[in-house]
C-alpha cells in the first residue's frame, strides 16, 4: 500500500464522505493538524492476553498499614521503634489518659509474659490509685494521620488480647472519642479474668461522624493488666471480610478490572537482611519473607519498612491472594533472590540460606496451589480457603544492580521450581533502568538461559514516553517475553498521563512481546508520601484517582482480545540543534571546578573563567549548596547538599565545546557537568560517579523528568583532577574524559504527540487515539470495511496539560458520548490534549 499523505487524503475524504467533527475548539486554539488512520481489519495482529494490564501493590506511601489494610489503630502491638524510623517509640500514636483521679503507670515491655515469641512487645498498665466507679486509667490511640475516620451509626469491631494479675479480674473499657476527648460512643465494658492471654471482642458505634477519632482503652481497679493487639476495624470492609481491606480503596482498584496483582513490592522485597525473624537477633530490617505474613495476625512477625516506617504484616500473603481472587486478577508474587537492590547492591553468599529461601518459595507455591492434604495447603485451608488460589506466575528478585550475582541465584530458584512445579512461569528482571550496562547484561543472561519472562522497570519523563513508542517493535519475538512491572511518567499532571497513554498504544501493538504491564506505584497517602507519581491518592476518609488512574482505567476496561493492524500519519518533526547554557552541579558531594572554557565551533571564545576574578559570571540556579571561590577554584563545599546547579552563559548557545577541570573533594558521588541548559528542569548533564559512585551516565531532563542517553561503569576518585570535554554539534554529543572518548549519543528521536492503536473486543473495533499536543487533530479514518454501525460509543479524557485530580476536584474524568455518522471512511477531529476511545460495532 502506498504511503498515506494526510492533506491530500483529507481533501478527497471531504468530497467523498460525510464529516463527523468533535466539539468546537476555543477561538484562540491552534488550527487543527491533519492526520489519517488506516485500519486493516481483514488481517490479524497479535492476540492480547486477558491478563495484559494489571496493578502493582507495594507498601510505599503508607499503602498497607494506614491505607488498604483497614485497621484503624496505629502501632496496635506496641512494636514501633527507632529501627523503623528514628522518631518512633513503642508508644508512637498512644497517649496516657485517666478519669476520676485514677493514677497508674504505662510501660511497654518485652519479657517472658509476652503474647508469643514473634509478637514480642506488649503494654503493661499498673493501676495504683483512685478505685471509685468513675476512676479509669489507660491509653488513647490517635490512629493514622489526622485520626480515625468514623461514620455515625456504622459498626466498628474492637478486639484486644489481655491478661491480669488481679484475682478479682480487671474492668476494661473501650470507647470512641473525638480529638478533644469528647465521648463519641457508648463505652464497651469487658472484664479481664486470669493471668493468661485471652482475646476479648466487642462492637463500638459512633454517635457522630469525624475524621479525627480516637480509641480509648482504660482499666479500673488495682493490679497490673497487660494488653496487646489492640484493634479497631470497620465492619464494612471490602466484601465484608474480617481483617479486611478499606472499601473505597479496594473498590477503586477493582474498578480497573486488573488482569493481575503483583505484590508485595518493590524495593521492600529484597532489601535488608535475608535472615529469619528469630532468636537470638530478631532481625528487624529484613527482606519480605512470606511465611512471616500468614497465620493468625497476632502470631505474625513485624518488620521495618524500606520506605522509613513500620510493617505490621496484618496485610499478608493470604490477604493478597484473597484480594486478587476477589477482583478477578491473577496473583503474581515476587520473592527475594538474596541479592539486595534499590541502592543496597549486596549479594549474600550463604548456600544454606539460599537453600532455605528456595524451599520457602516451593512452600509458597504449595500454599497457593496445594491440596488440603499437603502441609501448606492445609495451612491455607485453616485460614479459610480450602480451594487453591491457582498461582501460575512468580517473580524472583527486584531491580538488582548486580546482574551476574543475581542470575546465579535466580538460576537455582528456577531449577528447583521447574523441577517440582513445571507449570509455573518464573520471571527474571533487568534491573532498575530502561537501558545501560546492567540492563544489557541482565537481558543477555535471560536470553541465553531461555527464561520465559523478564521484568522491566523504568520511570521517565513525558518526553521519553512520547519518543519511545516503538521500543518493543524491535524485540526478538522468539526471546523472553516482557513483564513491564513498573513504569510511570514522573508527575501526576494530565500531560504525564497523556504521554503514558501514547506509550500504551505501543505496548498493545506489541502484545506478542509485552505480556504484562502495570503502572506503579498504586497507592499514596497524601500526608505520608515517599514517591510521586502515584495512581490512587487518599487521606483517612477520601480517595481519588489521578489523571493516570483515568488513563489506566480506560485502557484496562477496553483492552480487547486482539490487535487489528493499523497505521497513521505522523507529526512533521521540527528539530534544531541542542541549545542552552552550561552548568556545574554536585549531589551529596563536595567538588571543585576550574578553567572553564566554552568555545563555539568556529573557535570563538564564548566563556573563559579561571575564577581569579571571583564567580560573578555564575548564577546559583538551584539555590542549594554552598558555592564559593577557594584557592582559585569554584567549590561546592557542602557534602550533603543535592542538586546544587549553578549556570553560566546564554540559553541560545549551540554547537560548542565545553572544557573544564573537576575534582571531587569528599562525599558519596562525583560531579555533574551540565550543557544545553534551558532552566533547572530542562537540561542535559553528565553525571560522573553517580548512584553512590557506582556508575556514570548522561541524563536528559525535560520538565524535571530524566532519561538516560549514555552510560558506563566509570567511578570517580577523591582528590584526583579530571579533564572534562563535552563537544556539542547539532544534536550529537561526544564526551571526553582525560583526553579519551568516554561516549557519545545523538538525541534525535521525535516526541510524536499523535498515537493510535486499534483492537478488536468481542466483535467491536476499538479505535484508541492519543493527541498529546495543543492543536486539535483533524483525522481521516478508514476502517477498511463497509460493515460498520452508523454510531459509535465515544469515551474521551480531555483537560489542560497541567491539570491534576485532587480530593476536591476531578478536572480529568471520562466523558461518554455517542458519535454519529460513522462509515467506512469518515473524519473526526480529536481534541487537543485528549485520549479518545471509539467503540464501533462491525458486521
Short mmCIF file of N, CA, C and O in Angstrom, two decimals, residues 16 24 77 88 200 296 336 421 460 465 473 618 644 730 757 823:
data_model
loop_
_atom_site.label_atom_id
_atom_site.label_comp_id
_atom_site.label_asym_id
_atom_site.label_seq_id
_atom_site.Cartn_x
_atom_site.Cartn_y
_atom_site.Cartn_z
N UNK A 16 -15.82 12.89 -0.56
CA UNK A 16 -16.41 11.56 -0.72
C UNK A 16 -17.35 11.17 0.42
O UNK A 16 -18.28 10.39 0.22
N UNK A 24 -16.57 22.12 19.01
CA UNK A 24 -15.75 23.24 18.54
C UNK A 24 -14.67 23.58 19.55
O UNK A 24 -14.86 23.46 20.77
N UNK A 77 0.33 -3.32 68.30
CA UNK A 77 1.01 -4.28 69.17
C UNK A 77 2.27 -3.70 69.80
O UNK A 77 3.12 -4.44 70.29
N UNK A 88 10.32 7.06 65.95
CA UNK A 88 9.36 6.13 66.55
C UNK A 88 9.80 5.63 67.91
O UNK A 88 10.99 5.43 68.18
N UNK A 200 -10.47 -10.63 73.72
CA UNK A 200 -11.78 -10.07 74.05
C UNK A 200 -12.26 -9.22 72.88
O UNK A 200 -11.47 -8.48 72.26
N UNK A 296 -2.56 -16.66 62.09
CA UNK A 296 -3.26 -15.66 62.92
C UNK A 296 -2.45 -14.37 63.02
O UNK A 296 -1.22 -14.40 63.19
N UNK A 336 12.40 -12.64 47.31
CA UNK A 336 13.79 -12.18 47.28
C UNK A 336 14.74 -13.24 46.74
O UNK A 336 14.54 -14.44 46.95
N UNK A 421 7.41 -27.83 40.13
CA UNK A 421 6.17 -27.19 39.67
C UNK A 421 6.39 -26.68 38.25
O UNK A 421 6.51 -25.47 38.02
N UNK A 460 10.35 7.62 33.72
CA UNK A 460 10.99 8.57 32.84
C UNK A 460 10.11 9.80 32.62
O UNK A 460 8.99 9.89 33.11
N UNK A 465 8.54 8.98 27.05
CA UNK A 465 7.43 8.12 26.66
C UNK A 465 6.90 8.48 25.28
O UNK A 465 6.48 7.59 24.52
N UNK A 473 9.00 -2.70 19.25
CA UNK A 473 8.85 -3.16 17.86
C UNK A 473 10.01 -4.07 17.45
O UNK A 473 9.82 -5.01 16.66
N UNK A 618 28.45 33.38 37.29
CA UNK A 618 27.68 32.17 37.55
C UNK A 618 26.43 32.47 38.37
O UNK A 618 26.47 33.23 39.32
N UNK A 644 22.79 20.90 43.15
CA UNK A 644 23.25 22.26 43.51
C UNK A 644 23.57 23.11 42.29
O UNK A 644 24.46 23.96 42.34
N UNK A 730 25.12 20.12 16.60
CA UNK A 730 23.75 19.82 16.24
C UNK A 730 23.08 19.10 17.39
O UNK A 730 22.98 19.60 18.50
N UNK A 757 -3.83 3.00 18.28
CA UNK A 757 -3.82 1.56 18.12
C UNK A 757 -5.28 1.12 18.01
O UNK A 757 -6.18 1.81 18.52
N UNK A 823 -18.84 5.68 9.24
CA UNK A 823 -18.91 4.95 7.98
C UNK A 823 -17.57 4.28 7.73
O UNK A 823 -16.65 4.37 8.56
#
